[in-house]
CSV table of C-alpha atoms in Angstrom, one decimal:
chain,number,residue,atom,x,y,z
Z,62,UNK,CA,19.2,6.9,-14.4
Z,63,UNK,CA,15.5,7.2,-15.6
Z,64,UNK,CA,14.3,5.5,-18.2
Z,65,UNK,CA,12.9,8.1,-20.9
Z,66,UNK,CA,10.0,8.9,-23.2
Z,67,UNK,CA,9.7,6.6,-25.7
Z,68,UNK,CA,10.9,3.6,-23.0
Z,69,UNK,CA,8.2,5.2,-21.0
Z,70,UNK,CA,5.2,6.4,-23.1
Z,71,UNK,CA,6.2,10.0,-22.8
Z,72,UNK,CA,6.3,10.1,-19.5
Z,73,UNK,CA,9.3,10.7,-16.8
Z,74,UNK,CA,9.4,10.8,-12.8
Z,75,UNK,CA,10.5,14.4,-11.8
Z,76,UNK,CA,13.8,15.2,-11.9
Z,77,UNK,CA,15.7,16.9,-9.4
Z,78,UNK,CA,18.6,16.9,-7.1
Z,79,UNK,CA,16.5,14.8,-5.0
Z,80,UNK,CA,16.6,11.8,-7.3
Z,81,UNK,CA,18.5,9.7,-5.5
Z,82,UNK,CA,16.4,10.3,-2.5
Z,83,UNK,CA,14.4,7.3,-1.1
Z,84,UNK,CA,10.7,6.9,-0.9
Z,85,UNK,CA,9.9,6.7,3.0
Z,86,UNK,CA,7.5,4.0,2.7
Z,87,UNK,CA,9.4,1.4,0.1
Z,88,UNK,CA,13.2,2.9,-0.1
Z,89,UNK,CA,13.4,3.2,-3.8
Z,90,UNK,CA,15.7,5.7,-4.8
Z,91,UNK,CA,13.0,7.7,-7.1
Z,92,UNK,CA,13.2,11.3,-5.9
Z,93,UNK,CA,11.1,10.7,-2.6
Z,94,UNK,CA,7.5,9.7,-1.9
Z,95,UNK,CA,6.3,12.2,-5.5
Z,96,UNK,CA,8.7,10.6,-7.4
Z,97,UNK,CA,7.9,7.1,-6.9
Z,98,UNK,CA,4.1,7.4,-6.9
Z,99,UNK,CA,5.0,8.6,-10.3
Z,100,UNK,CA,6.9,5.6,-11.5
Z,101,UNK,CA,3.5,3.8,-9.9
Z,102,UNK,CA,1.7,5.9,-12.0
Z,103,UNK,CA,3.8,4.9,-15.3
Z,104,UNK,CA,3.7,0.7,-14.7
Z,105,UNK,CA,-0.4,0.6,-14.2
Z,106,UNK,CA,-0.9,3.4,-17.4
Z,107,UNK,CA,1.2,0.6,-19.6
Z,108,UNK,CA,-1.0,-2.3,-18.3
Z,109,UNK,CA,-3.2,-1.7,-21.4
Z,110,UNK,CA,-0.5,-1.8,-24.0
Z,111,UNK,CA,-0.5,-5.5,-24.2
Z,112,UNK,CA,-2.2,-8.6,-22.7
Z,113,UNK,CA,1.3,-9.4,-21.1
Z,114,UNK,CA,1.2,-6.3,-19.2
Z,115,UNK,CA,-2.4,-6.5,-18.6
Z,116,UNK,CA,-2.2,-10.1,-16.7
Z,117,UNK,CA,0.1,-8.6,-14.3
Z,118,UNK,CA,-1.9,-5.8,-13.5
Z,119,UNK,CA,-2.7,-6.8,-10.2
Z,120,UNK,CA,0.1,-8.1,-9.0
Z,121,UNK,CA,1.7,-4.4,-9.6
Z,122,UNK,CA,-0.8,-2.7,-8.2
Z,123,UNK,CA,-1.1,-5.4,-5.0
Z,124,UNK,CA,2.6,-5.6,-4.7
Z,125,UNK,CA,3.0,-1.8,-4.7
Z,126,UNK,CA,0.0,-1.3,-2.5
Z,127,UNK,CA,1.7,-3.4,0.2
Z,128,UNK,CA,5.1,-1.9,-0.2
Z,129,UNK,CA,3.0,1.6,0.7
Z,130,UNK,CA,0.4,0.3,3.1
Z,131,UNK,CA,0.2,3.4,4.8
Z,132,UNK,CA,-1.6,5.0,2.0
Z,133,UNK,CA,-3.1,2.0,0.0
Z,134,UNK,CA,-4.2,0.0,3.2
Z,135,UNK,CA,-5.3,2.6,5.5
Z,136,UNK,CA,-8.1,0.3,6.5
Z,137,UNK,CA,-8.4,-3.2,7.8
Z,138,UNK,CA,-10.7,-3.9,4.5
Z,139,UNK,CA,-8.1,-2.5,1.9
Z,140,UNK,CA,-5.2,-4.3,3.8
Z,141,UNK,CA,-6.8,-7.2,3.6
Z,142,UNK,CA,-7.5,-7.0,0.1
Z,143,UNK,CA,-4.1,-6.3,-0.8
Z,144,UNK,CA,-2.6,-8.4,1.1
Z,145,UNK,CA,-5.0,-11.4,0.1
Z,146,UNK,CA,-4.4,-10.2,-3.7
Z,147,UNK,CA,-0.5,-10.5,-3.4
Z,148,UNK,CA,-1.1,-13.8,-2.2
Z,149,UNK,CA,-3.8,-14.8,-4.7
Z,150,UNK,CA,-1.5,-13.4,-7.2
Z,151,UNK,CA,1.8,-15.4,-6.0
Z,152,UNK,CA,0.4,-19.2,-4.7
Z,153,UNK,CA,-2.9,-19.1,-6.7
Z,154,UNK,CA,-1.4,-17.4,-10.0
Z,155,UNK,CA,-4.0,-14.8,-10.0
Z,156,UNK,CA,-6.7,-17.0,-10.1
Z,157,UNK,CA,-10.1,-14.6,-11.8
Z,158,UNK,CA,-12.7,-16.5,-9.1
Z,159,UNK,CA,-10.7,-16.3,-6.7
Z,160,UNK,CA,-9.5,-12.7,-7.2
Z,161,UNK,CA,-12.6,-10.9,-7.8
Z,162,UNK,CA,-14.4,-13.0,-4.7
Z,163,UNK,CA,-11.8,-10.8,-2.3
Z,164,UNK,CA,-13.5,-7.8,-3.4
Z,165,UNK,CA,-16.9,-9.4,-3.1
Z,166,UNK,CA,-16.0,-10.6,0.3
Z,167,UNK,CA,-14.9,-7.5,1.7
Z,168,UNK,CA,-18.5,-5.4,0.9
Z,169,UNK,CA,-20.4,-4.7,3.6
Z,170,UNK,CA,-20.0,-5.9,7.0
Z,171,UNK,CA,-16.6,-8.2,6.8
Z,172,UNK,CA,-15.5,-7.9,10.1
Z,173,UNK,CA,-11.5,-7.5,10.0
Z,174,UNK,CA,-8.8,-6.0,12.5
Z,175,UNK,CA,-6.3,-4.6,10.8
Z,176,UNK,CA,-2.5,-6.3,11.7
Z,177,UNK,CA,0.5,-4.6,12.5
Z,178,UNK,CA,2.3,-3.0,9.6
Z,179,UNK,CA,5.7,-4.9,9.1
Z,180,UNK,CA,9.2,-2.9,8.4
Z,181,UNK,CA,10.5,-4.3,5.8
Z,182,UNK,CA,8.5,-4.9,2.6
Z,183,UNK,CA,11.0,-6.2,0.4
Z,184,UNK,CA,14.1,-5.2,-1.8
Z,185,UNK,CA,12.4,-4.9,-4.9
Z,186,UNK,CA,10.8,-2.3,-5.6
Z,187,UNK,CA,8.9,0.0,-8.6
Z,188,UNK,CA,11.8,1.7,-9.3
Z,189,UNK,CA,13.7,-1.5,-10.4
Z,190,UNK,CA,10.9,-2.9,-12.2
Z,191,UNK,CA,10.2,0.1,-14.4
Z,192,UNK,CA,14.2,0.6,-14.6
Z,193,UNK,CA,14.1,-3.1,-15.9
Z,194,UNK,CA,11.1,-2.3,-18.3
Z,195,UNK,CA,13.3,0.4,-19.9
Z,196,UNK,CA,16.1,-1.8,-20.9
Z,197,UNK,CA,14.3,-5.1,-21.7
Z,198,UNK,CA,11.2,-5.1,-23.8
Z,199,UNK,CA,10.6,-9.3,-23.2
Z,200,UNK,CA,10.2,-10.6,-19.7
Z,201,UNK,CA,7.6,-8.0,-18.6
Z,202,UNK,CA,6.0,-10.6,-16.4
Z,203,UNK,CA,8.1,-12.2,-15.2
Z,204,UNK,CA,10.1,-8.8,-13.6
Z,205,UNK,CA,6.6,-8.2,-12.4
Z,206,UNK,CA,5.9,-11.7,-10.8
Z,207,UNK,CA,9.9,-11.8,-9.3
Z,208,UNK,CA,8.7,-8.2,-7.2
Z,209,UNK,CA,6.1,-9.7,-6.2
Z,210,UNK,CA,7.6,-12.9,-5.0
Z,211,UNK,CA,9.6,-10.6,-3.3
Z,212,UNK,CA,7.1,-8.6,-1.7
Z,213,UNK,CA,5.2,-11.5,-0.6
Z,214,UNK,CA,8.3,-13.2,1.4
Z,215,UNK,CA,8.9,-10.1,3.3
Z,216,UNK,CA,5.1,-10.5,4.5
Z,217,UNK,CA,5.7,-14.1,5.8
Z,218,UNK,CA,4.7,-13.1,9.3
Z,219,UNK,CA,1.0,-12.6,7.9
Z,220,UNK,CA,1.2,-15.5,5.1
Z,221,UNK,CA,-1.3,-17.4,7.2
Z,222,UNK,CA,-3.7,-14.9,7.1
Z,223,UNK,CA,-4.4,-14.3,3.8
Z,224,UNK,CA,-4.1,-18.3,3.2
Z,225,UNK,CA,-6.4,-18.6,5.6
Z,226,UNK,CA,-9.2,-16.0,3.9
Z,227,UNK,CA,-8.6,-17.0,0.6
Z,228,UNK,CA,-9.1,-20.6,1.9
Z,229,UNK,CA,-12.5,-19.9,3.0
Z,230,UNK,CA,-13.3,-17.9,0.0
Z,231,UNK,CA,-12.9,-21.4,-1.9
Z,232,UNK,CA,-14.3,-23.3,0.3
Z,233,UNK,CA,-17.6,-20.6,-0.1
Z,234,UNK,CA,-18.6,-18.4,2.4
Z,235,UNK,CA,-16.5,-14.9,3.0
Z,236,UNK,CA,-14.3,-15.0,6.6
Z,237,UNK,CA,-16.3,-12.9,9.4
Z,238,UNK,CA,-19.7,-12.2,7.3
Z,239,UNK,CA,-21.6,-15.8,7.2
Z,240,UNK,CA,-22.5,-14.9,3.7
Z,241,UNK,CA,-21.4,-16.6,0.2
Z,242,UNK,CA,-18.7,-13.8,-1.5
């Protein structure tokens, strides 16, 4: 069942037979890949309705991105930025410096091969988050930080990389480029 207009700020995944019919990329049963781009589309409109939704903003839209990195992280830059965000956002707890120096590090000439897209991206998913949002109004972040936990552990195979670019972001000068972030 969907949650509804006023749960949702007026607005609703499509509705059709389809429904129950999983997104390829993630598996949540939100009427295909349309209908859960649209329940994407819902969770980062309500990230300005209040600072609690706004200091999870990232890790949504990190943890969604890597649950669809066929679309989100085409290329070996935006994988890497999502995949070092989710991971920023999960060990580091979304630390600013460190966040917006990913960004930073990855203009220009970062020099990044891309790693092999892993199966399965965890059993949480944007459909349970926003199904959670319509039937609890506390706990926002927390539902938020749980998928992304989630999301994160499935990625264990490429843990060490982002630790290890994050790591050198700290430590001052951007992996591959030679150059402060």
């Amino acid at each position: 069942m969907h949650a509804t207009g006023d749960d949702l700020a007026g607005v609703e995944p499509p509705r059709s037979e389809s429904d129950g019919e999983p997104c390829p990329l993630c598996g949540a049963a939100a009427g295909g890949r349309a209908g859960c781009r649209a329940l994407f589309s819902e969770l980062t409109a309500r990230a300005w309705e209040s600072p609690q939704r706004g200091a999870v903003h990232n890790l949504v839209v990190d943890s969604y991105c890597m649950q669809h990195p066929e679309e989100y992280g085409r290329s070996a830059k935006s994988y890497m930025a999502h995949l070092a965000g989710l991971c920023c956002g999960v060990e580091f707890a979304g630390e600013p410096q460190l966040y917006w120096g990913i960004a930073r590090s990855l203009n220009g000439d970062a020099r990044l091969e891309k790693p092999a897209l892993i199966r399965r991206r965890g059993s949480i998913t944007v459909r349970d988050v926003v199904a959670d949002d319509a039937r609890m109004t506390g706990e926002f972040a927390e539902r938020v930080r749980t998928w992304s936990r989630d999301v994160w552990a499935a990625y264990e195979p490429q843990h060490q990389l982002a630790r290890q670019w994050l790591q050198r972001l700290k430590v001052g000068a951007a992996p591959g480029t030679g150059r402060k972030p």
